[in-house]
GROMACS .gro file of C-alpha atoms in nm:
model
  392
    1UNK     CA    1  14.499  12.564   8.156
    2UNK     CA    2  14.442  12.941   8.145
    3UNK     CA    3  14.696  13.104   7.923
    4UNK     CA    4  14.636  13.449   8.076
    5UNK     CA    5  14.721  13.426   8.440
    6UNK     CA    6  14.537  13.552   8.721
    7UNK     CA    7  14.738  13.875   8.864
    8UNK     CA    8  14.951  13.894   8.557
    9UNK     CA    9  15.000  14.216   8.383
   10UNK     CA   10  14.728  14.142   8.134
   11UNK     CA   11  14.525  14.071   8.408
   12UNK     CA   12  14.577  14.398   8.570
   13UNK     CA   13  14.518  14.549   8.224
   14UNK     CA   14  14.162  14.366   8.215
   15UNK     CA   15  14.062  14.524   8.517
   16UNK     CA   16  14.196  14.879   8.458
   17UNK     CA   17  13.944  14.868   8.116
   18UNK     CA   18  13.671  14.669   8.292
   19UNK     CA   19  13.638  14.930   8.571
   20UNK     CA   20  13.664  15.234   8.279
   21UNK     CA   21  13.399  15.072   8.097
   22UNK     CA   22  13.206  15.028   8.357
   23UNK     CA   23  13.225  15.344   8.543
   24UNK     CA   24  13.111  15.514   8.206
   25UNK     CA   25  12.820  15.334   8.068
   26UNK     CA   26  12.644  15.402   7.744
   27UNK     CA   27  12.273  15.299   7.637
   28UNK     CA   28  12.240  15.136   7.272
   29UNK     CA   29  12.457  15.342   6.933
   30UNK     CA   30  12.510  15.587   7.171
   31UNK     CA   31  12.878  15.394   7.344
   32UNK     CA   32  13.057  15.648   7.171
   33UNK     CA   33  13.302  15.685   7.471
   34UNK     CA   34  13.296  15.318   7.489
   35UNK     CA   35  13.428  15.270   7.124
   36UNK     CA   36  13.665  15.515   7.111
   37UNK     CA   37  13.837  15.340   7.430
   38UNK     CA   38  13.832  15.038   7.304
   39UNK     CA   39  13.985  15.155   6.969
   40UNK     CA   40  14.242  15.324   7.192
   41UNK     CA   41  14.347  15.023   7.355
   42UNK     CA   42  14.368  14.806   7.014
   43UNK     CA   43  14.557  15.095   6.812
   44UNK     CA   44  14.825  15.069   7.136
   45UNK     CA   45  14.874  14.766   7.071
   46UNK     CA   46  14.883  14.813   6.668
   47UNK     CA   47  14.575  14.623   6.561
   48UNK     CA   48  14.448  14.680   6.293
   49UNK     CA   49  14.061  14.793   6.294
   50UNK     CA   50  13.766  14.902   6.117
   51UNK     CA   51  13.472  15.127   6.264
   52UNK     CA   52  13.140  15.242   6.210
   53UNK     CA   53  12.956  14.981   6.154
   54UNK     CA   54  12.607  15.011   6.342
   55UNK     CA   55  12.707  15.322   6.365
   56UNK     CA   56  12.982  15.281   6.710
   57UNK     CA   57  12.973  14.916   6.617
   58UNK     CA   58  13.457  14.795   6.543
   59UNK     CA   59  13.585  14.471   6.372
   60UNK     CA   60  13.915  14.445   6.479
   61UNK     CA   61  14.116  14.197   6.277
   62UNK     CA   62  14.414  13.972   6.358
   63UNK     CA   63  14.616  13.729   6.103
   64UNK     CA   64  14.779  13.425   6.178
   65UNK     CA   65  15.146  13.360   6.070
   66UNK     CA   66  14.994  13.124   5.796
   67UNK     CA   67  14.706  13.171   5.575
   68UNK     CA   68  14.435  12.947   5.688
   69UNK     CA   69  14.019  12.964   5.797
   70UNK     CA   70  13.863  13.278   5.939
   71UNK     CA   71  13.651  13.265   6.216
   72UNK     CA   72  13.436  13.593   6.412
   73UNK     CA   73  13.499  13.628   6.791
   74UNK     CA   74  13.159  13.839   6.902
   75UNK     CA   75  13.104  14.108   7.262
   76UNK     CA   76  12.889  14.364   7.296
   77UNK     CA   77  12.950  14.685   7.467
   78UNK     CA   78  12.618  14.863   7.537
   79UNK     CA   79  12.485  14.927   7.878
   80UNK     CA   80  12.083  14.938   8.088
   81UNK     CA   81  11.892  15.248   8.152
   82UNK     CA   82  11.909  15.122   8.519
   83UNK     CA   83  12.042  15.351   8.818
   84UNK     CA   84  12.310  15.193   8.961
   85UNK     CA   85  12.299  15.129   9.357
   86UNK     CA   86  12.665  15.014   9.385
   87UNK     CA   87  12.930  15.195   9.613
   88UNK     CA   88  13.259  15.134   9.476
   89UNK     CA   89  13.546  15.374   9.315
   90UNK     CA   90  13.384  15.196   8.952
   91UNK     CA   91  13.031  15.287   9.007
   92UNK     CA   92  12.835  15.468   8.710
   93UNK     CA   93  12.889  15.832   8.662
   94UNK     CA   94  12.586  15.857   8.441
   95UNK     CA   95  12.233  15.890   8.608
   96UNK     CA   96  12.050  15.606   8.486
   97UNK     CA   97  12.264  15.432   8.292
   98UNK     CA   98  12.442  15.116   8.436
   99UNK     CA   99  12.620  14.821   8.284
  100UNK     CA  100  12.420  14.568   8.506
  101UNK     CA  101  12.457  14.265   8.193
  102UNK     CA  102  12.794  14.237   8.205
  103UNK     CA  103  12.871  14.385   7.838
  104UNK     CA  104  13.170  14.564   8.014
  105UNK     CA  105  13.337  14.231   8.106
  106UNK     CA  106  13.245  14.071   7.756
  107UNK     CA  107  13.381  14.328   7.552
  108UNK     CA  108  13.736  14.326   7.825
  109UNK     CA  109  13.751  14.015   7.784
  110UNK     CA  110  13.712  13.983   7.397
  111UNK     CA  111  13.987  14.286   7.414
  112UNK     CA  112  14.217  14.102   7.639
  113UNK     CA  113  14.238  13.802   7.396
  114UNK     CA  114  14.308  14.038   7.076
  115UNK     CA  115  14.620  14.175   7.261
  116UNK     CA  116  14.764  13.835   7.375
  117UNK     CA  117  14.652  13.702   7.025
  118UNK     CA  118  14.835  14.016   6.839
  119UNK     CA  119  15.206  13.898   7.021
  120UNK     CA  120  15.127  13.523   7.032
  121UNK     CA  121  14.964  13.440   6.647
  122UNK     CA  122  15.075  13.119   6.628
  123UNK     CA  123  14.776  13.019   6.466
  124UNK     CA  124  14.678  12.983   6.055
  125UNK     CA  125  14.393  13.188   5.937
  126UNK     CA  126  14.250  13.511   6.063
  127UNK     CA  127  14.035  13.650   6.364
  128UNK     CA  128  13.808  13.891   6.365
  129UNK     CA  129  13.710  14.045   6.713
  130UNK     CA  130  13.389  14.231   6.690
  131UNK     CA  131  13.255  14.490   6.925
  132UNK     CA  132  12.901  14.527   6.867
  133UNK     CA  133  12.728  14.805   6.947
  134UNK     CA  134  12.320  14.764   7.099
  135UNK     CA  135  12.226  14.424   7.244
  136UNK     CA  136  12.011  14.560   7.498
  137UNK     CA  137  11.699  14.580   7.272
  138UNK     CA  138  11.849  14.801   7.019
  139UNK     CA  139  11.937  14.476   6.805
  140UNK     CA  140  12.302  14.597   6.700
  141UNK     CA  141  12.335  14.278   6.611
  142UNK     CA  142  12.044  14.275   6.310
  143UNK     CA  143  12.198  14.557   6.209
  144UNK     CA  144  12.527  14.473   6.155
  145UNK     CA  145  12.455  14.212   5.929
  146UNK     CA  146  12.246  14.427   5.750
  147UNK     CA  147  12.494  14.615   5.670
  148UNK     CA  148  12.690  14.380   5.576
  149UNK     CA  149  12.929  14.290   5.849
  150UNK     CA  150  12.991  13.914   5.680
  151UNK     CA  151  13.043  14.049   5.322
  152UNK     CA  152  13.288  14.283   5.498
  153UNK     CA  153  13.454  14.004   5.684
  154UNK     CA  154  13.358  13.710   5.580
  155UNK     CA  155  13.373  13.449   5.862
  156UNK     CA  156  13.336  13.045   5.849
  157UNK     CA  157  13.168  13.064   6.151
  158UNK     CA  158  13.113  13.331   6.487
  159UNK     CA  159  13.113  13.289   6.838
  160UNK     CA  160  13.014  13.455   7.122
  161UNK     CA  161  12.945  13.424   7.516
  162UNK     CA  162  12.778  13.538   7.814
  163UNK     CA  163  12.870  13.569   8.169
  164UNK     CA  164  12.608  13.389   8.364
  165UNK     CA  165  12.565  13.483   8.761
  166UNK     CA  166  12.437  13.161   8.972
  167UNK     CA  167  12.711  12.912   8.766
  168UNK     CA  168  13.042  12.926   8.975
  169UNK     CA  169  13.306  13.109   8.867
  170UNK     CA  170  13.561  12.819   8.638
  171UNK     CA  171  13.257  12.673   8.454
  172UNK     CA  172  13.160  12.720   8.160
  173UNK     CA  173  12.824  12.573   7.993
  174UNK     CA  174  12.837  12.462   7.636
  175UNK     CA  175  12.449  12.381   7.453
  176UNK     CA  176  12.490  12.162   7.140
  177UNK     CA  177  12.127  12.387   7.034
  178UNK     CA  178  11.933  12.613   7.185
  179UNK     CA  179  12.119  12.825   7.403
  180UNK     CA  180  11.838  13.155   7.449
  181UNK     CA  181  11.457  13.191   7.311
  182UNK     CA  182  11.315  13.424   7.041
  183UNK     CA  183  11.136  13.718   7.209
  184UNK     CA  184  10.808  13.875   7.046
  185UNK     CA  185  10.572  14.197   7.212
  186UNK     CA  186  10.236  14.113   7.215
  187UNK     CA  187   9.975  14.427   7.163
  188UNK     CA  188   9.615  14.358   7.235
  189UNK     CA  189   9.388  14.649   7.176
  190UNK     CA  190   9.014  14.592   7.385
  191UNK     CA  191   8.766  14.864   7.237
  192UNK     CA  192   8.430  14.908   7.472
  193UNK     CA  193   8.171  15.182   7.550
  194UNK     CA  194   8.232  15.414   7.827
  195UNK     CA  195   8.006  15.533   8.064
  196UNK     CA  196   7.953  15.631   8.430
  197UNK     CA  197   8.100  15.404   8.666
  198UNK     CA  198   7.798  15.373   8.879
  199UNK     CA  199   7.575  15.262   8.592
  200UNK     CA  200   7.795  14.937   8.450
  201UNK     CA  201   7.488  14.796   8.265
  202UNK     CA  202   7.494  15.064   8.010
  203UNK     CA  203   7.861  15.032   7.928
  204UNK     CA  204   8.066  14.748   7.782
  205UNK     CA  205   8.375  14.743   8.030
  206UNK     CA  206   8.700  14.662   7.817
  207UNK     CA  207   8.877  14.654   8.226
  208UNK     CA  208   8.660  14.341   8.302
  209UNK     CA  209   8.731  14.154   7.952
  210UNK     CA  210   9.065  14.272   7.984
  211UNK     CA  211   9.109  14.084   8.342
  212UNK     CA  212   8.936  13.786   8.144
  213UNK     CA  213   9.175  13.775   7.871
  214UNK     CA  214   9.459  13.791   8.095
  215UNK     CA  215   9.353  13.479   8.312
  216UNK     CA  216   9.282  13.327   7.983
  217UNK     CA  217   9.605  13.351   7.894
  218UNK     CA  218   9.767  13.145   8.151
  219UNK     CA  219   9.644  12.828   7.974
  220UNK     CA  220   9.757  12.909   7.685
  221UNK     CA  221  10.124  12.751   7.726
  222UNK     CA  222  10.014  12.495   7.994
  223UNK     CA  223   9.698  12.361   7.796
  224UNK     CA  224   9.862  12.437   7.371
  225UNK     CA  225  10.191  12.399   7.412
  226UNK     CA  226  10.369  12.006   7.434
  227UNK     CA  227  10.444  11.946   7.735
  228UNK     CA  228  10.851  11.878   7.643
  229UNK     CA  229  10.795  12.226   7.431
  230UNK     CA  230  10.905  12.565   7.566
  231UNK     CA  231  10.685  12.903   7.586
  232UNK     CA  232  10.634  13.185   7.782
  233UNK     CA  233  10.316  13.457   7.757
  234UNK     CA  234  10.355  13.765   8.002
  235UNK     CA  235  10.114  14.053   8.029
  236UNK     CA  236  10.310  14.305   8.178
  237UNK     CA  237  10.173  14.663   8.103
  238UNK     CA  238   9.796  14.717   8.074
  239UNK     CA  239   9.656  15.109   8.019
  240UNK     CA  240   9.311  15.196   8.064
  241UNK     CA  241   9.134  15.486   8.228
  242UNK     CA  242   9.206  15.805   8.366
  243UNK     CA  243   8.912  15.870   8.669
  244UNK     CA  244   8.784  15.648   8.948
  245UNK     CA  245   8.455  15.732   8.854
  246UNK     CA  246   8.463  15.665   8.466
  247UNK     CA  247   8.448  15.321   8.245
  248UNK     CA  248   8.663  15.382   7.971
  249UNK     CA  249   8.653  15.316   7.620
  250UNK     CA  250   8.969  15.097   7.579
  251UNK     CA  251   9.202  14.858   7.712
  252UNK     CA  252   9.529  14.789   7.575
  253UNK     CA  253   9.776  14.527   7.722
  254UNK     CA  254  10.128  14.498   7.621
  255UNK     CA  255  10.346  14.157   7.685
  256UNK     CA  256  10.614  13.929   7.620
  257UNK     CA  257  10.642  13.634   7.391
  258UNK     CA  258  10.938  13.345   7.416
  259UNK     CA  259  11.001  13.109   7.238
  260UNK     CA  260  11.254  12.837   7.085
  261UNK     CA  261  11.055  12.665   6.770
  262UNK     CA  262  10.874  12.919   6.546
  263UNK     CA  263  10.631  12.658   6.500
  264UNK     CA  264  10.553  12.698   6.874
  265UNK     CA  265  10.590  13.062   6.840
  266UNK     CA  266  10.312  13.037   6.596
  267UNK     CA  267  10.116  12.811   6.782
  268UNK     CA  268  10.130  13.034   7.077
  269UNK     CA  269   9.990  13.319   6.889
  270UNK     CA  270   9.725  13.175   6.712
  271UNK     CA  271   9.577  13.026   7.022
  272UNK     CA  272   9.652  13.390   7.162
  273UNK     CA  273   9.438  13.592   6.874
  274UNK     CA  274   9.145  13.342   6.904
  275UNK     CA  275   9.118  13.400   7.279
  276UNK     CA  276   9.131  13.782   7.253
  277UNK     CA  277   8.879  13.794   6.950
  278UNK     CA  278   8.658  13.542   7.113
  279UNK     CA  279   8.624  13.723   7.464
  280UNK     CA  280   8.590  14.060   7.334
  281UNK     CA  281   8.296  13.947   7.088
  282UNK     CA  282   8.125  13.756   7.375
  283UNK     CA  283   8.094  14.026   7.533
  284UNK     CA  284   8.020  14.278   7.294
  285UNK     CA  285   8.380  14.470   7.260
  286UNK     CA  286   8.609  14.414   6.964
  287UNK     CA  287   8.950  14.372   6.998
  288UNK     CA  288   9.293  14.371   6.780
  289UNK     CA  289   9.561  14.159   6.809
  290UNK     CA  290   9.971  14.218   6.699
  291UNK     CA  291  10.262  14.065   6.774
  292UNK     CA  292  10.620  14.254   6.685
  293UNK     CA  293  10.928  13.994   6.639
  294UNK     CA  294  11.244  14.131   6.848
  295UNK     CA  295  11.510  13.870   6.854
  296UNK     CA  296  11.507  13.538   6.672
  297UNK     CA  297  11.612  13.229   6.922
  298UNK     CA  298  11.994  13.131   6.979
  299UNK     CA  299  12.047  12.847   6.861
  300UNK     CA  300  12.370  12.706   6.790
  301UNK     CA  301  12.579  12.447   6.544
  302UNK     CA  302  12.624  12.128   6.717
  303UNK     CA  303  12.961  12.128   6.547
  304UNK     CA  304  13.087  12.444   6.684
  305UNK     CA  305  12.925  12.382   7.051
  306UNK     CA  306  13.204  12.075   7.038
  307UNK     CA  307  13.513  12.331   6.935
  308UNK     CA  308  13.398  12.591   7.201
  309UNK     CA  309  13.330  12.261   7.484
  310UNK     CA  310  13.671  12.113   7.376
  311UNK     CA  311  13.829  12.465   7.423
  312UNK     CA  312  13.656  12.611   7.755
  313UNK     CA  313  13.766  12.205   7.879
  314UNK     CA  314  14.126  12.319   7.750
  315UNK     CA  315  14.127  12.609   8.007
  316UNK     CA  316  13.888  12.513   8.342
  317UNK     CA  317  13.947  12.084   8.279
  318UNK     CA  318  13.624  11.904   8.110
  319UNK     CA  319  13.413  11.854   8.453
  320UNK     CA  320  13.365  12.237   8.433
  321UNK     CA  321  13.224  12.250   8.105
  322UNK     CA  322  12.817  12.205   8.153
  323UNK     CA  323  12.645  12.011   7.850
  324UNK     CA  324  12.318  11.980   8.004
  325UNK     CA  325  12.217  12.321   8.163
  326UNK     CA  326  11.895  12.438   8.050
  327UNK     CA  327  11.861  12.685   7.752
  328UNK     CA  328  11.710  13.053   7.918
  329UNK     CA  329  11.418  13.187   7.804
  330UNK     CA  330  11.555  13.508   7.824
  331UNK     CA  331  11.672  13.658   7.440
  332UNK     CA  332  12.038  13.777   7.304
  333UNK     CA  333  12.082  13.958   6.952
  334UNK     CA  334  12.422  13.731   6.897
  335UNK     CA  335  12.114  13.511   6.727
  336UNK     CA  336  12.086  13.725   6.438
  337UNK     CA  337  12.508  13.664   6.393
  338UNK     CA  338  12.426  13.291   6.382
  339UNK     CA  339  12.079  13.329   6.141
  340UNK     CA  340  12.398  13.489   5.922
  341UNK     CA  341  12.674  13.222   6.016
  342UNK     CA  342  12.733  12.857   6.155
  343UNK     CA  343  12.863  12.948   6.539
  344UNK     CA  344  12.805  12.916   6.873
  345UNK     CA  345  12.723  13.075   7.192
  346UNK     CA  346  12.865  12.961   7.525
  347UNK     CA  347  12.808  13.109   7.924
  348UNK     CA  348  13.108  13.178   8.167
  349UNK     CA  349  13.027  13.113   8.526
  350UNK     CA  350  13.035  13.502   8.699
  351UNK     CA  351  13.013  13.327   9.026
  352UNK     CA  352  12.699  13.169   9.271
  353UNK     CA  353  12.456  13.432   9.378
  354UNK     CA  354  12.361  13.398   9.777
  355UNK     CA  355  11.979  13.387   9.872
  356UNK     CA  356  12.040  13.669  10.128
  357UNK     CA  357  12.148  13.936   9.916
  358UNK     CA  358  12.376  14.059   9.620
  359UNK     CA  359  12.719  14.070   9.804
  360UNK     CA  360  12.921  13.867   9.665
  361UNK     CA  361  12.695  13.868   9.340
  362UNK     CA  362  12.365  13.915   9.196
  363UNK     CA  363  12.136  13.810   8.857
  364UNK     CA  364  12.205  14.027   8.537
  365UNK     CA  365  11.972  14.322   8.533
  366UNK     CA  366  12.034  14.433   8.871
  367UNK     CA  367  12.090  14.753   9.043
  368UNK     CA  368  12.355  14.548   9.203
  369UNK     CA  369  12.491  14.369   8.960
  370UNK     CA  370  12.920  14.378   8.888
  371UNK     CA  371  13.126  14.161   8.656
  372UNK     CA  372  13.340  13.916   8.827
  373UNK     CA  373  13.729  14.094   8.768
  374UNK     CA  374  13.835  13.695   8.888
  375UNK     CA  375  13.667  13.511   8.516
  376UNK     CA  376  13.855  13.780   8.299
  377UNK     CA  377  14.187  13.551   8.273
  378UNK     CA  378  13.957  13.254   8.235
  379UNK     CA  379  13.748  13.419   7.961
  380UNK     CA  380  14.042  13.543   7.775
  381UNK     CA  381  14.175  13.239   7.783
  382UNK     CA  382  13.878  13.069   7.658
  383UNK     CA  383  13.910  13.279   7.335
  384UNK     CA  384  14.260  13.202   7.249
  385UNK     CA  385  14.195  12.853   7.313
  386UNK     CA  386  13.949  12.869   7.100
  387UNK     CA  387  14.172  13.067   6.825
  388UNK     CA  388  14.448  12.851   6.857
  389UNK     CA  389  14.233  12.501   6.848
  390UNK     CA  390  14.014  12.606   6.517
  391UNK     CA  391  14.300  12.781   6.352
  392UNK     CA  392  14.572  12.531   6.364
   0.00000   0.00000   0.00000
């Protein structure tokens, strides 16, 4: 049952903010604009707030009408340095900057449930509703606990969610454990000898054992990793040369890492170095190998996956709350709030994406991506259900 109705005034609300947000998109500790709307919005409605954390980063805070638990409600607000192709009156205003994830309907959403929360706190305990700055690589999220968002606010446990394009719009998907993989960049650094182009045999060409380590690479997962395991190796930038006619010296190749068990993670890399080093040495090069951890896996409490899946079942009915969708390999700071805190992380259908093209919908990350206005009720919703069945 959604307690925020489609085309009621709240509703309306949602979209006027959505569409603000939206239309003025800001890349990571930069959503200066961004905050100070927000904080507009929850000082109109008299909620009481606290800024600058992660530098643009708020924790608004709601009590019940009894003492009780206290719990974290989590969005994030930042946009993509992506150049939006959309034509409508909510279309970016900023060259290159677009919110193409979604963070504009998270953080409406989260801001929709404070207000109804702040007239209807029924519940016992406290909320806190935190608007966190960076997600898109910046990790906002690390740095909020560093600074000690949970010694600030201490919570018992912190949620978040994710809109998710290709799951129709009333579903929600609920993982008991892994919900998104850790992310790593891999550098590999190939050093040669250089020489003339047409005269290969007095060189050592780091292109060629470049090309070798990257085929290499391919079995790593698929030959080192269990089969009921989950990894993923990309080489997606490589740099070397600067003249048709010239060998160069180096080679370096830049990639992607996922992963859900660190022991695989560690695995994976192992198996990674020993195939670089060994190449490169066969063929008389050297080579270094790094890897730079970004964001740890999602992973949630199995006991908090049941209170969000009993909630979302509260709002769209329990056959549209997914238990068994696969985890993404894709990455989401919200895990370094749950390294810090028991919690959970949940996705909100934004609606099936057609195979012919984007109207209608598209995957995050595209220069045609838009929030679904139509899940901000249901979303809302979600977190007051949510509220009101933890803090009873």
């Amino acid at each position: 049952m959604s307690i925020i109705k489609k085309q009621s005034e709240l509703h309306e609300d949602m979209v006027t903010w959505r569409h603000h947000i939206h239309k003025h998109p800001e890349l990571s500790f930069k959503e200066d604009l961004t905050s100070d709307y927000i904080a507009a919005v929850l000082e109109a409605n008299g909620i009481e707030m606290h800024r600058g954390l992660a530098v643009t980063g708020i924790v608004a805070t709601i009590h019940g009408k009894k003492e009780g638990r206290v719990i974290g409600l989590r969005a994030d607000m930042d946009a993509l340095p992506i150049q939006e192709k959309n034509d409508f009156s909510h279309k970016s205003v900023h060259d290159g900057k677009m919110h193409a994830c979604g963070h504009d309907g998270h953080s409406t959403m989260l801001l929709g449930a404070a207000v109804h929360l702040k007239e209807n706190n029924n519940f016992s305990g406290t909320v806190h509703f935190i608007f966190q700055p960076a997600e898109e690589g910046g990790g906002g999220g690390r740095v909020m606990v560093e600074e000690g968002i949970f010694e600030k606010f201490p919570c018992e446990a912190v949620y978040g969610m994710h809109n998710w394009p290709g799951m129709a719009e009333g579903q929600f998907a609920v993982h008991d454990t892994a919900v998104m993989a850790a992310n790593e960049t891999l550098k590999i650094s190939i050093k040669g000898k250089g020489g003339h182009a047409a005269m290969p045999d007095q060189c050592v060409d780091p292109v060629v054992i470049g090309a070798q380590i990257i085929t290499a690479l391919q079995s790593v997962v698929s030959r080192n990793v269990a089969p009921l395991d989950s990894a993923v190796v990309s080489i997606t930038m490589l740099d070397a040369g600067f003249v048709s006619n010239v060998i160069p010296n180096d080679m370096n190749l830049t990639g992607s890492l996922r992963y859900f068990s660190t022991d695989v993670g560690n695995e994976v890399k192992a198996k990674i170095k020993k195939i670089v080093e060994g190449i490169s040495h066969s063929m008389g090069a050297t080579a270094t190998f790094s890897s730079t951890p970004n964001y740890p896996a999602t992973v949630n409490t199995p006991k908090h996956a049941e209170l969000c899946a009993n909630a979302a079942a509260e709002v769209v009915g329990s056959g549209n709350v997914l238990r068994n969708e696969k985890p993404s390999m894709g990455s989401e700071d919200f895990s370094f709030l749950l390294n810090a805190s028991e919690g959970a992380y949940i996705w909100i259908g934004n609606g099936l994406v057609p195979e012919d093209g984007p109207e209608g919908g598209c995957m995050l990350h595209n220069t045609e991506y838009d929030f679904n206005d139509e899940i901000l009720p249901l979303g809302s919703s979600y977190w007051v259900q949510l509220v009101q069945g933890i803090l009873k």
